[in-house]
Coordinates of C-alpha atoms and ligand atoms in Angstrom, one line a residue:
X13 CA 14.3 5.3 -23.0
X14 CA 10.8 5.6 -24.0
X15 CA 7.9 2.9 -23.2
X16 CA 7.9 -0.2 -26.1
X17 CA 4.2 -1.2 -26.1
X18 CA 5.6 -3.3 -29.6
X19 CA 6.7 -6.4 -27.8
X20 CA 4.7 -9.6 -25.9
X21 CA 6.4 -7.9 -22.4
X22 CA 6.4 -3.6 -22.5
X23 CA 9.3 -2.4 -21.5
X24 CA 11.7 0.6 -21.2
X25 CA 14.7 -1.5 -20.3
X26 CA 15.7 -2.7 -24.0
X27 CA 14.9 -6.1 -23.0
X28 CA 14.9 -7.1 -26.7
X29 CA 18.5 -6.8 -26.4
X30 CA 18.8 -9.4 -23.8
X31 CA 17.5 -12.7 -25.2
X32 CA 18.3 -15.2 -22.5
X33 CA 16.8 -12.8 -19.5
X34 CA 13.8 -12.1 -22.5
X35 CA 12.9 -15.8 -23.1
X36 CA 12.8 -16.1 -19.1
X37 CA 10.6 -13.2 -18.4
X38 CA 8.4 -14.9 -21.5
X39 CA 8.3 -18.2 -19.7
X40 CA 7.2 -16.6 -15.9
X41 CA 4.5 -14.5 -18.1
X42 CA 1.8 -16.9 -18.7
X43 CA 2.3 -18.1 -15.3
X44 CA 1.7 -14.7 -14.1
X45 CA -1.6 -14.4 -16.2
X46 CA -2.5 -18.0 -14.4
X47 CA -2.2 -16.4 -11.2
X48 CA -4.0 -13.5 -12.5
X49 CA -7.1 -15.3 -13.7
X50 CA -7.2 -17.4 -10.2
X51 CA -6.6 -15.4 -8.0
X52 CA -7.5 -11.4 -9.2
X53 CA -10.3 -9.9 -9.1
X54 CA -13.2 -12.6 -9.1
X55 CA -15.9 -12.6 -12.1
X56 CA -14.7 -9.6 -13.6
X57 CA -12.4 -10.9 -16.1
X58 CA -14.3 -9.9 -19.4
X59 CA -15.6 -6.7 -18.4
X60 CA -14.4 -3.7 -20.3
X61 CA -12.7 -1.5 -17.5
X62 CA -12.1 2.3 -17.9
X63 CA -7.6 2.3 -17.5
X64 CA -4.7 4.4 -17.1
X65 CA -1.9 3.0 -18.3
X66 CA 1.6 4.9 -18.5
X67 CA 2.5 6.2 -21.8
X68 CA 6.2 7.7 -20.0
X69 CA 7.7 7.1 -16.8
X70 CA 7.7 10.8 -15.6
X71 CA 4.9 12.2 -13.4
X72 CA 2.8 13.3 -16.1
X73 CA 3.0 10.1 -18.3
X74 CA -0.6 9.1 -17.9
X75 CA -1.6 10.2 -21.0
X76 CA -3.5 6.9 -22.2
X77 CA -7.1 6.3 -21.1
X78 CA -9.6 3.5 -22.4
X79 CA -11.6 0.5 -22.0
X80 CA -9.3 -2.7 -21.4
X81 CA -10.7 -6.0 -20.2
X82 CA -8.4 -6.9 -17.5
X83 CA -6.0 -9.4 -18.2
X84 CA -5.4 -7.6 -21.8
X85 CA -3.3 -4.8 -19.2
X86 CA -0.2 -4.0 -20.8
X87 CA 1.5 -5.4 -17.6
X88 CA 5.2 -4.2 -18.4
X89 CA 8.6 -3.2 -16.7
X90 CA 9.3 0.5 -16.2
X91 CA 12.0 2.4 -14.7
X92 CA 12.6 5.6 -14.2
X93 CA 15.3 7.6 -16.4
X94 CA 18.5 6.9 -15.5
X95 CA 20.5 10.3 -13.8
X96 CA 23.8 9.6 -14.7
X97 CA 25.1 12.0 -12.1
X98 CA 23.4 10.2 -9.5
X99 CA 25.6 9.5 -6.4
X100 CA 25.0 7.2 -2.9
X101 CA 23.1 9.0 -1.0
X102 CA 23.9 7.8 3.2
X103 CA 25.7 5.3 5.0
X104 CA 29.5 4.4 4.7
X105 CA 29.7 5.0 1.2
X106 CA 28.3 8.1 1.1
X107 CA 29.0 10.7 -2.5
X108 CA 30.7 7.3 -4.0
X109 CA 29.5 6.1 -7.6
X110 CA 25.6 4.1 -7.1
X111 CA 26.0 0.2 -8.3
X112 CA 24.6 -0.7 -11.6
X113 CA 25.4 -4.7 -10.9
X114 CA 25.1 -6.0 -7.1
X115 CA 28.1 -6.5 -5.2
X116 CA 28.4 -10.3 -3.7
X117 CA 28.2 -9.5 -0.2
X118 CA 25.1 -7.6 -0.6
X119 CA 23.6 -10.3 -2.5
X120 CA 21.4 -12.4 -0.1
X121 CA 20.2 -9.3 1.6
X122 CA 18.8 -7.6 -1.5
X123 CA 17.5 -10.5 -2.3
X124 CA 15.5 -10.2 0.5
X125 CA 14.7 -6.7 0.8
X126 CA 13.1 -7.3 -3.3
X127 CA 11.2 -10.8 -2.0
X128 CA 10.0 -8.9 0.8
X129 CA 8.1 -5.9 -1.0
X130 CA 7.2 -8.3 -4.2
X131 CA 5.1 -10.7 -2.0
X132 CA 3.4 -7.3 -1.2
X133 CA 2.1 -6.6 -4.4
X134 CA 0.2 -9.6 -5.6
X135 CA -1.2 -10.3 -1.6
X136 CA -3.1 -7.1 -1.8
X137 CA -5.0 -8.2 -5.2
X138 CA -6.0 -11.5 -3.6
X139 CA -6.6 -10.3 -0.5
X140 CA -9.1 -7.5 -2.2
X141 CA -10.8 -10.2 -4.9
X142 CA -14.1 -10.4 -4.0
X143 CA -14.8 -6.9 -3.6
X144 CA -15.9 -6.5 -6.9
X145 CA -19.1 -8.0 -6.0
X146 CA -19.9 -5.5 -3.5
X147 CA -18.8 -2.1 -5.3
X148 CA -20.8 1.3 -4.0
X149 CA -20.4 1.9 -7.8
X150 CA -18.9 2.0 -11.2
X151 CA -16.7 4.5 -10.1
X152 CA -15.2 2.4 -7.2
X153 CA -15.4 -0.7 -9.0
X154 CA -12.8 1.0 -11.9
X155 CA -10.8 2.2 -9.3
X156 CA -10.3 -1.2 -7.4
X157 CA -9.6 -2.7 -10.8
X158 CA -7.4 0.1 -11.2
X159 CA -4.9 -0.3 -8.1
X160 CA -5.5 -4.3 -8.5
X161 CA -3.7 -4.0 -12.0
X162 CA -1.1 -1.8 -10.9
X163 CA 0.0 -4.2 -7.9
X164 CA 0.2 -6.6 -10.7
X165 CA 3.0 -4.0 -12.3
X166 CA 4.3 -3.5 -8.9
X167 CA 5.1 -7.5 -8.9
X168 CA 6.3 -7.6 -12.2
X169 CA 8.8 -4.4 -11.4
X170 CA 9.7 -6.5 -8.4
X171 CA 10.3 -10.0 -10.5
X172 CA 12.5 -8.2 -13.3
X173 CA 14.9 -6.9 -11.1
X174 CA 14.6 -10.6 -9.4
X175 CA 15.5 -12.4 -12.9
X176 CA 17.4 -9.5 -14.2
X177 CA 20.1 -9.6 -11.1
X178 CA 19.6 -12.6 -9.1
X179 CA 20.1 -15.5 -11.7
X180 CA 18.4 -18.9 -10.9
X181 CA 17.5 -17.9 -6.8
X182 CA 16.2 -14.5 -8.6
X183 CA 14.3 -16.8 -10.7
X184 CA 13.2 -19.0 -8.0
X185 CA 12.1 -16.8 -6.2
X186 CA 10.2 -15.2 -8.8
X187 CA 8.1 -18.9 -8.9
X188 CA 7.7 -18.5 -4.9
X189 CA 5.8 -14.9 -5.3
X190 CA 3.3 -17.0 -7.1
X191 CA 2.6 -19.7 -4.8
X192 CA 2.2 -17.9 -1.5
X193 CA -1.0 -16.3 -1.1
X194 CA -2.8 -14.3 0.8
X195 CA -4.2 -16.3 4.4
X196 CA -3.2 -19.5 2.5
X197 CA -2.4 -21.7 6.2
X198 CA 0.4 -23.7 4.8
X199 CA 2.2 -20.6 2.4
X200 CA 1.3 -17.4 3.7
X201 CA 2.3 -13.9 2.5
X202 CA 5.5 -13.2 4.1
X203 CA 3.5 -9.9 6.2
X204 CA 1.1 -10.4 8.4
X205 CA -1.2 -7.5 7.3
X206 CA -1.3 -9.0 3.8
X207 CA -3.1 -11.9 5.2
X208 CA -5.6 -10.3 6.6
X209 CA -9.1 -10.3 4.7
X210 CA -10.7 -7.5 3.2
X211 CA -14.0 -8.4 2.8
X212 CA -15.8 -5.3 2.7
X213 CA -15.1 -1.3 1.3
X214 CA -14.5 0.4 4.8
X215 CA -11.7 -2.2 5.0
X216 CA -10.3 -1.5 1.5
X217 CA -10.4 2.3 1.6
X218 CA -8.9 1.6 5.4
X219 CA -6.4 -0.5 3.9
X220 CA -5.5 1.8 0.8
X221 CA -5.0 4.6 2.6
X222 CA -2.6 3.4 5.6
X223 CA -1.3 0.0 4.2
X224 CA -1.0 1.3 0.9
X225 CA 0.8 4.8 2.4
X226 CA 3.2 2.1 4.4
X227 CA 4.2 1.0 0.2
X228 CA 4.5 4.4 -0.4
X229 CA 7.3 4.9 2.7
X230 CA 8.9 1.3 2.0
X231 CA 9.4 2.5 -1.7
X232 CA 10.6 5.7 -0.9
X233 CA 13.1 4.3 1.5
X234 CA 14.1 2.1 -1.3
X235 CA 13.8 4.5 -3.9
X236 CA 17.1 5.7 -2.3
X237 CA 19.3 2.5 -2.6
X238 CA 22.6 2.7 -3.8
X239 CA 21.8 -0.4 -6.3
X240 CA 20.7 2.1 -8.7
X241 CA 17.8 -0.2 -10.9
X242 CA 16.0 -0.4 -7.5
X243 CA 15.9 3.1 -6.8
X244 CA 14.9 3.8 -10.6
X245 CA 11.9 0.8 -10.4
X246 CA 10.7 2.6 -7.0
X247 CA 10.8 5.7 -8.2
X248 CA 8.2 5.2 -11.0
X249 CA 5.9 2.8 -8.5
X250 CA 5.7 6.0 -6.4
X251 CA 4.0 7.7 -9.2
X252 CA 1.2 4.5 -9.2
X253 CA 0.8 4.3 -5.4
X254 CA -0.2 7.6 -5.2
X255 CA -3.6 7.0 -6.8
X256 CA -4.2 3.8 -4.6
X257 CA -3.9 6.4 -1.8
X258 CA -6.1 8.8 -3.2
X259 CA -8.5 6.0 -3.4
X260 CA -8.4 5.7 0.3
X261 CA -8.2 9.2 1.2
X262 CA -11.4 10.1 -0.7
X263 CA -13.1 7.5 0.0
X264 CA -13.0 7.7 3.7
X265 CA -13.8 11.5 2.9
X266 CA -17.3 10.5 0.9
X267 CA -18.2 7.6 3.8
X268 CA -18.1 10.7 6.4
X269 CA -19.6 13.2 4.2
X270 CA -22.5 10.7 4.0
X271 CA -22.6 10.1 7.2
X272 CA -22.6 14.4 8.0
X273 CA -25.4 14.3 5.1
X274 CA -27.3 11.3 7.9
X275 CA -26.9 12.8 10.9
X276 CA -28.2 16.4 9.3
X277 CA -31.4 15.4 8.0
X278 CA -32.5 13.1 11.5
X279 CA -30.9 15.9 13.4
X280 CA -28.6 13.3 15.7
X281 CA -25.5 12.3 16.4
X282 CA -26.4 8.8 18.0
X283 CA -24.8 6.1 16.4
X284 CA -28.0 3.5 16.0
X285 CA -29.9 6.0 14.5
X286 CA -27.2 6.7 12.1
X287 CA -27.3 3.0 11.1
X288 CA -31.0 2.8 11.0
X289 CA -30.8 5.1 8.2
X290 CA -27.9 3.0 6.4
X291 CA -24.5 5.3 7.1
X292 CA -21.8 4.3 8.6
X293 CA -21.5 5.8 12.1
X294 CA -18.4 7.8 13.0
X295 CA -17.2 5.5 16.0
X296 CA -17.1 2.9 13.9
X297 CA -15.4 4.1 11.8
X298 CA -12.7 4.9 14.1
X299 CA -12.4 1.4 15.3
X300 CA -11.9 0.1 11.9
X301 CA -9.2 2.8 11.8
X302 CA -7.6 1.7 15.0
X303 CA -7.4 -1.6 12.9
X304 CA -6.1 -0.7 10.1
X305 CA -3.5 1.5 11.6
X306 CA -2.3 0.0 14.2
X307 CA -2.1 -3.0 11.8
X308 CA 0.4 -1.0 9.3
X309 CA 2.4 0.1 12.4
X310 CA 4.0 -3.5 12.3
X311 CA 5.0 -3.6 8.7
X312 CA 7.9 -0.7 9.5
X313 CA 9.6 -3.5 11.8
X314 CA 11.4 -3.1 15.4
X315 CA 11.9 0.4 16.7
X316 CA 15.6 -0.5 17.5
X317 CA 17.0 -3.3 14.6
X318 CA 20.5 -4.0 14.0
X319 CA 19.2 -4.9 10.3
X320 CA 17.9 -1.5 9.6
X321 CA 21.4 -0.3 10.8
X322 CA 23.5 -2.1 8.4
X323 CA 20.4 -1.6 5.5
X324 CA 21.6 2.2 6.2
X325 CA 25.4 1.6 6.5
X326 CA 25.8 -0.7 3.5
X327 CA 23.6 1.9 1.4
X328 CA 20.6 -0.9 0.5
X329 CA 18.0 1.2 2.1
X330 CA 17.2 4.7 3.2
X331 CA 15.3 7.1 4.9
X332 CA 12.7 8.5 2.4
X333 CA 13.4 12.1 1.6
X334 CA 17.2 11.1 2.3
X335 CA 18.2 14.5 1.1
X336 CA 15.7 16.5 3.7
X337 CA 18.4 15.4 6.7
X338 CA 22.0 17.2 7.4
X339 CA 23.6 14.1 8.2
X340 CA 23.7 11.2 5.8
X341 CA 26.1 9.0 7.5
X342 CA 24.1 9.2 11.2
X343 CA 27.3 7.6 12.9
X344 CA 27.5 9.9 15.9
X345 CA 24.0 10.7 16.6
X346 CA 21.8 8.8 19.3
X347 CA 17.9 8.5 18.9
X348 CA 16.2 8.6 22.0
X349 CA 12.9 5.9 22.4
X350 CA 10.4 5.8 24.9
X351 CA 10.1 1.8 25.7
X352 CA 8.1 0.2 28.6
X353 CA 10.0 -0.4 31.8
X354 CA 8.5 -3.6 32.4
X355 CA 5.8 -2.4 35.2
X356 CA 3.3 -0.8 33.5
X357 CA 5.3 2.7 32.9
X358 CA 8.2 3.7 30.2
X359 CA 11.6 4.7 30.4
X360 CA 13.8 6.7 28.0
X361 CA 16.5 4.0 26.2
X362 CA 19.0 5.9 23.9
X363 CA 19.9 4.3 20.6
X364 CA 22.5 4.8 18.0
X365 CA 20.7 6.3 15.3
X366 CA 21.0 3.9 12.5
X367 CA 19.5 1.3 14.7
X368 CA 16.5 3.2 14.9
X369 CA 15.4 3.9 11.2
X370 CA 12.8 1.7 11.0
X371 CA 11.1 4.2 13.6
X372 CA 12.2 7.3 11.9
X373 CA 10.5 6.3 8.7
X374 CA 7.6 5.2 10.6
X375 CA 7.7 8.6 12.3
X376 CA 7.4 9.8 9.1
X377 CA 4.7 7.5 7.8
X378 CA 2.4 8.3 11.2
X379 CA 2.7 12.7 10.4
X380 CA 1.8 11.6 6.5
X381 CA -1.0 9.7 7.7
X382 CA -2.6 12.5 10.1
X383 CA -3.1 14.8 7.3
X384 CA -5.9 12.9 6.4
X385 CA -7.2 12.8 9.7
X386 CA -6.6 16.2 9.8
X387 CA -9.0 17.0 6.7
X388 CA -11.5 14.4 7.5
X389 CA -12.1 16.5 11.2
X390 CA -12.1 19.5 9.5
X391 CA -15.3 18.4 7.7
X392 CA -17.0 17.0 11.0
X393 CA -16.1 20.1 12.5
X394 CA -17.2 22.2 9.7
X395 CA -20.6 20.2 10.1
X396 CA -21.0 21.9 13.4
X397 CA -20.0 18.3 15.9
X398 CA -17.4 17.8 18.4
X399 CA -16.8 14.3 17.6
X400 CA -13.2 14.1 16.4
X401 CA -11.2 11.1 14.9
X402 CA -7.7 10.4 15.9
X403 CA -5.0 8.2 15.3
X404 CA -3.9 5.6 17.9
X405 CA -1.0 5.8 19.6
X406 CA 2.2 3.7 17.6
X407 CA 1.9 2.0 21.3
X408 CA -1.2 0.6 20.6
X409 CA -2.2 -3.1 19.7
X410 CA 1.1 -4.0 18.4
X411 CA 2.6 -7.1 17.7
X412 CA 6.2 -6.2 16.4
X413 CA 9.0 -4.6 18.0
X414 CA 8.9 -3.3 22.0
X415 CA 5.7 -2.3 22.3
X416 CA 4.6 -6.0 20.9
X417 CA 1.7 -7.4 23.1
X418 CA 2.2 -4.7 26.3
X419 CA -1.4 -3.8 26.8
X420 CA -1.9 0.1 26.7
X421 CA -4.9 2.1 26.0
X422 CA -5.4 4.2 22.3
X423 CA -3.5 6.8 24.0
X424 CA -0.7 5.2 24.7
X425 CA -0.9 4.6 28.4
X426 CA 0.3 1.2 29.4
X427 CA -2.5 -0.3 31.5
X428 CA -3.2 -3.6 33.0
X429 CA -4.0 -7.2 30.7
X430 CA -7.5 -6.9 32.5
X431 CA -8.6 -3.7 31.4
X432 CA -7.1 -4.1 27.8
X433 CA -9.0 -7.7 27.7
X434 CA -12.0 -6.0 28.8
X435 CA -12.1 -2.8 26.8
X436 CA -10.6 -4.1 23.6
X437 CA -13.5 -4.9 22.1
X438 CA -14.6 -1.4 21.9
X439 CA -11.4 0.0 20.5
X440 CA -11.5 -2.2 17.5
X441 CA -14.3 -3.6 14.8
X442 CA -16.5 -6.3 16.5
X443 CA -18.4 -8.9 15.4
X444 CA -21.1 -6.8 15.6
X445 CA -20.0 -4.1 13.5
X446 CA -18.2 -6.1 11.0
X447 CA -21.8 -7.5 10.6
X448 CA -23.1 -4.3 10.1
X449 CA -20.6 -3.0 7.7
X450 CA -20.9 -6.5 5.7
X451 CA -25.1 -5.8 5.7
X452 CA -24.5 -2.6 3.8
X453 CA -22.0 -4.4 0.8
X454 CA -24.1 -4.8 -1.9
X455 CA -23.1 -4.0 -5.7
X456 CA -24.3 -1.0 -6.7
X457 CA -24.0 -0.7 -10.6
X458 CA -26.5 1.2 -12.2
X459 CA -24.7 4.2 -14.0
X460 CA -24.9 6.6 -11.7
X461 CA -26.1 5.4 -8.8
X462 CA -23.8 5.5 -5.3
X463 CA -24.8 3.0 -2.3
X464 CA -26.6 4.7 0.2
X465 CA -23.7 4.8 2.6
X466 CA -21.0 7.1 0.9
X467 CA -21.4 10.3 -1.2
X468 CA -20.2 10.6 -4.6
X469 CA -16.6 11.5 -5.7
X470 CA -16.6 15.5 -6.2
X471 CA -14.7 14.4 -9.8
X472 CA -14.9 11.6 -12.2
X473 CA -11.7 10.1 -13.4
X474 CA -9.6 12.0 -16.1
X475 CA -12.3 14.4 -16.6
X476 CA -14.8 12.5 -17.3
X477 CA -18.3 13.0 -15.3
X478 CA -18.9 11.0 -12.2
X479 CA -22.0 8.8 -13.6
X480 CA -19.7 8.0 -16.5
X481 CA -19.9 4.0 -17.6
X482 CA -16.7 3.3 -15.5
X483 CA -17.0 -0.4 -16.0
X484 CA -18.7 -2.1 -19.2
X485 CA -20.4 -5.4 -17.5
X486 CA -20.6 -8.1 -20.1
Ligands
LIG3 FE1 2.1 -1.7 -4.9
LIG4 FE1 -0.6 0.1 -3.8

């Protein structure tokens, strides 16, 4: 079905032909656009930003480019084409027909599952709204605005499927997305990374490429669901997170390459030197990434979860890539962790295997993750210096599942409370450097120009040139 741009919501679900679930989506809309004006992107509302917005839900739908002013987006409800052939893909009903309506007893838990990734989506825009005041440029500042009105789609996928399926909790719950917000003390997101601030562009490219990339493996894992209209909407968010990824990937890439350009020209690799000149140094860097990282590590839940186990026998949620493994049912096979013994070492514990897929997806996430690091070395090395940035161990700094609160070093190595308590201030951003990386934020939006501490993009967007008028301010 193609894209209607015709009616008050867009759609490729015929939702013309459904007037009661039409007049409700009509009623939450406004109240959406509220939410929007409050709490999105601050100040910012009548510029004239340069969007995408999808013309078809395939990979290579992003034909339409052009200047928008923000809460004009053509917010709308997308799914991908329906494959009629498509079958259940693991767990006990494995190669039987995929659901088009829920069955009761799965209900509550989808319910969930939807909640759970919608609160997600609108967090992330307030948690990023002031960052508009602190853009390195137009090119940035069209790119935040860019990923803050897709998260915007991303709820709206997430509250269709809520009103479409879920009758009057659906719609509750639909209400509930809007009143939760971001570090609110009395209705916080329901994840604790999405009440986190980001007050500052080394946090946002941080966050967009590993908290983002966790999205990109929770939708993939859903994009696998036997409840078919799920594993359509996933599908075509996929296409959309990719970009908010890219953000993050390049622009870590440009804050290095800056920093490379820095330490060339005064001929040093010492960090205060490298800030006196205004770049960020490279072991800061690496503690915001211990941050951010370890921080995303908790959203993939307990490395051994009787949930995860019947999300993967009941067929609600996957693995991503489902159809890369041999076995889809994983009844017989055991999954062997590595789990502290309680005095300062680790013991092997064997696991049935569908207890343990929140760790095999985060498995996943943590090699998808390291090919940025991987590229991000390479131009360090290439630059002719030994420093090398890594990812922290999944041990490290984590509040969820076995590992939760057992002190170990960035390696991995469980070591005393003491030492932790005394070293971990140099492992993650301290008040210091947060002060620093805040001192740098200022807007930079001159057509052309690029703050002093990251390099320009190597492309503009859709072929345009990099000192293109991104962002019309009014
Ligand atoms: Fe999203
Ligand atoms: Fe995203």
């Amino acid at each position: 079905m193609s894209m209607n741009y015709q009616d008050r919501i867009p759609n490729n679900v015929d939702l013309g032909s459904n007037r009661t679930l039409q007049r409700a989506l009509e009623h939450w809309q406004p109240e959406f656009l509220n939410w929007w004006q409050e709490l999105g992107p601050k100040d910012f509302q009548v510029a004239d930003v340069y969007l995408r917005t999808a013309t078809s839900v395939d990979a290579k739908g992003w034909a339409t480019y052009g200047y928008v002013r923000m809460p004009d987006y053509r917010w709308g409800i997308f799914l991908a084409d329906r494959n009629l052939d498509r079958k259940i893909g693991f767990g006990d009903n494995y190669g039987k027909e995929v659901w088009q309506q829920i069955p009761g007893e799965y209900r509550a838990t989808l319910r969930r599952l939807i909640v759970t990734q919608g609160d997600t989506e609108p967090a992330s825009v307030e948690q990023q709204r002031m960052l508009g005041h602190t853009a390195p440029s137009l090119y940035d500042l069209r790119n935040l605005f860019q990923v803050n009105v897709e998260e915007g789609r991303h709820l709206w996928a997430m509250v269709y499927l809520l009103h479409a399926y879920f009758g009057r909790d659906g719609r509750e719950e639909a209400e509930e997305l809007l009143e939760r917000h971001s570090g609110d003390a009395d209705k916080p997101r329901i994840l604790g990374t999405f009440n986190e601030p980001i007050s500052d562009w080394l946090s946002f490219f941080m966050f967009t490429y590993f908290t983002d990339r966790d999205g990109k493996f929770q939708l993939k894992s859903l994009a696998e669901s036997s409840f078919d209209p799920l594993a359509r909407t996933c599908q075509f968010m996929l296409t959309e997170e990719a970009h908010h990824m890219f953000v993050g990937d390049t622009g870590i890439s440009r804050v290095i390459k800056r920093t490379l350009e820095v330490m060339k020209e005064l001929n040093t690799d010492d960090p205060e030197a490298i800030r006196k000149a205004g770049a960020i140094d490279l072991q800061t860097l690496q503690r915001y990434l211990n941050f951010w990282f370890s921080s995303s590590l908790d959203l993939f839940g307990s490395e051994s979860s009787s949930n995860a186990a019947s999300y993967f026998a009941n067929g609600l949620k996957g693995r991503p890539d489902e159809s890369r493994y041999e076995d889809h049912v994983a009844l017989e096979q055991i999954y062997s962790l590595e789990v502290p013994n309680g005095t300062g070492a680790t013991k092997t514990e064997e696991i049935p295997m569908r207890n343990a897929m929140n760790d095999v997806t985060r498995g996943s996430y943590v090699k998808d993750c390291d090919m940025g690091v991987t590229r991000w070395n390479r131009l360090i090395e290439k630059a002719g210096h030994s420093f090398r940035l890594a990812l922290p161990s999944t041990r490290f700094r984590r509040n969820i599942g076995i590992w939760a609160n057992v002190p170990t070093d960035p390696q991995g190595t469980p070591i005393p409370q003491e030492v932790f308590n005394a070293k971990i201030a140099g492992w993650l951003p301290s008040e210091g450097d947060q002060a620093y990386i805040l001192s740098l934020m200022h807007g930079v939006y001159e057509q052309g120009k690029m703050a002093a501490w990251i390099a320009p993009p190597d492309r503009g967007i859709n072929n345009n040139p990099v000192d293109y008028e991104y962002v019309r301010l009014q």
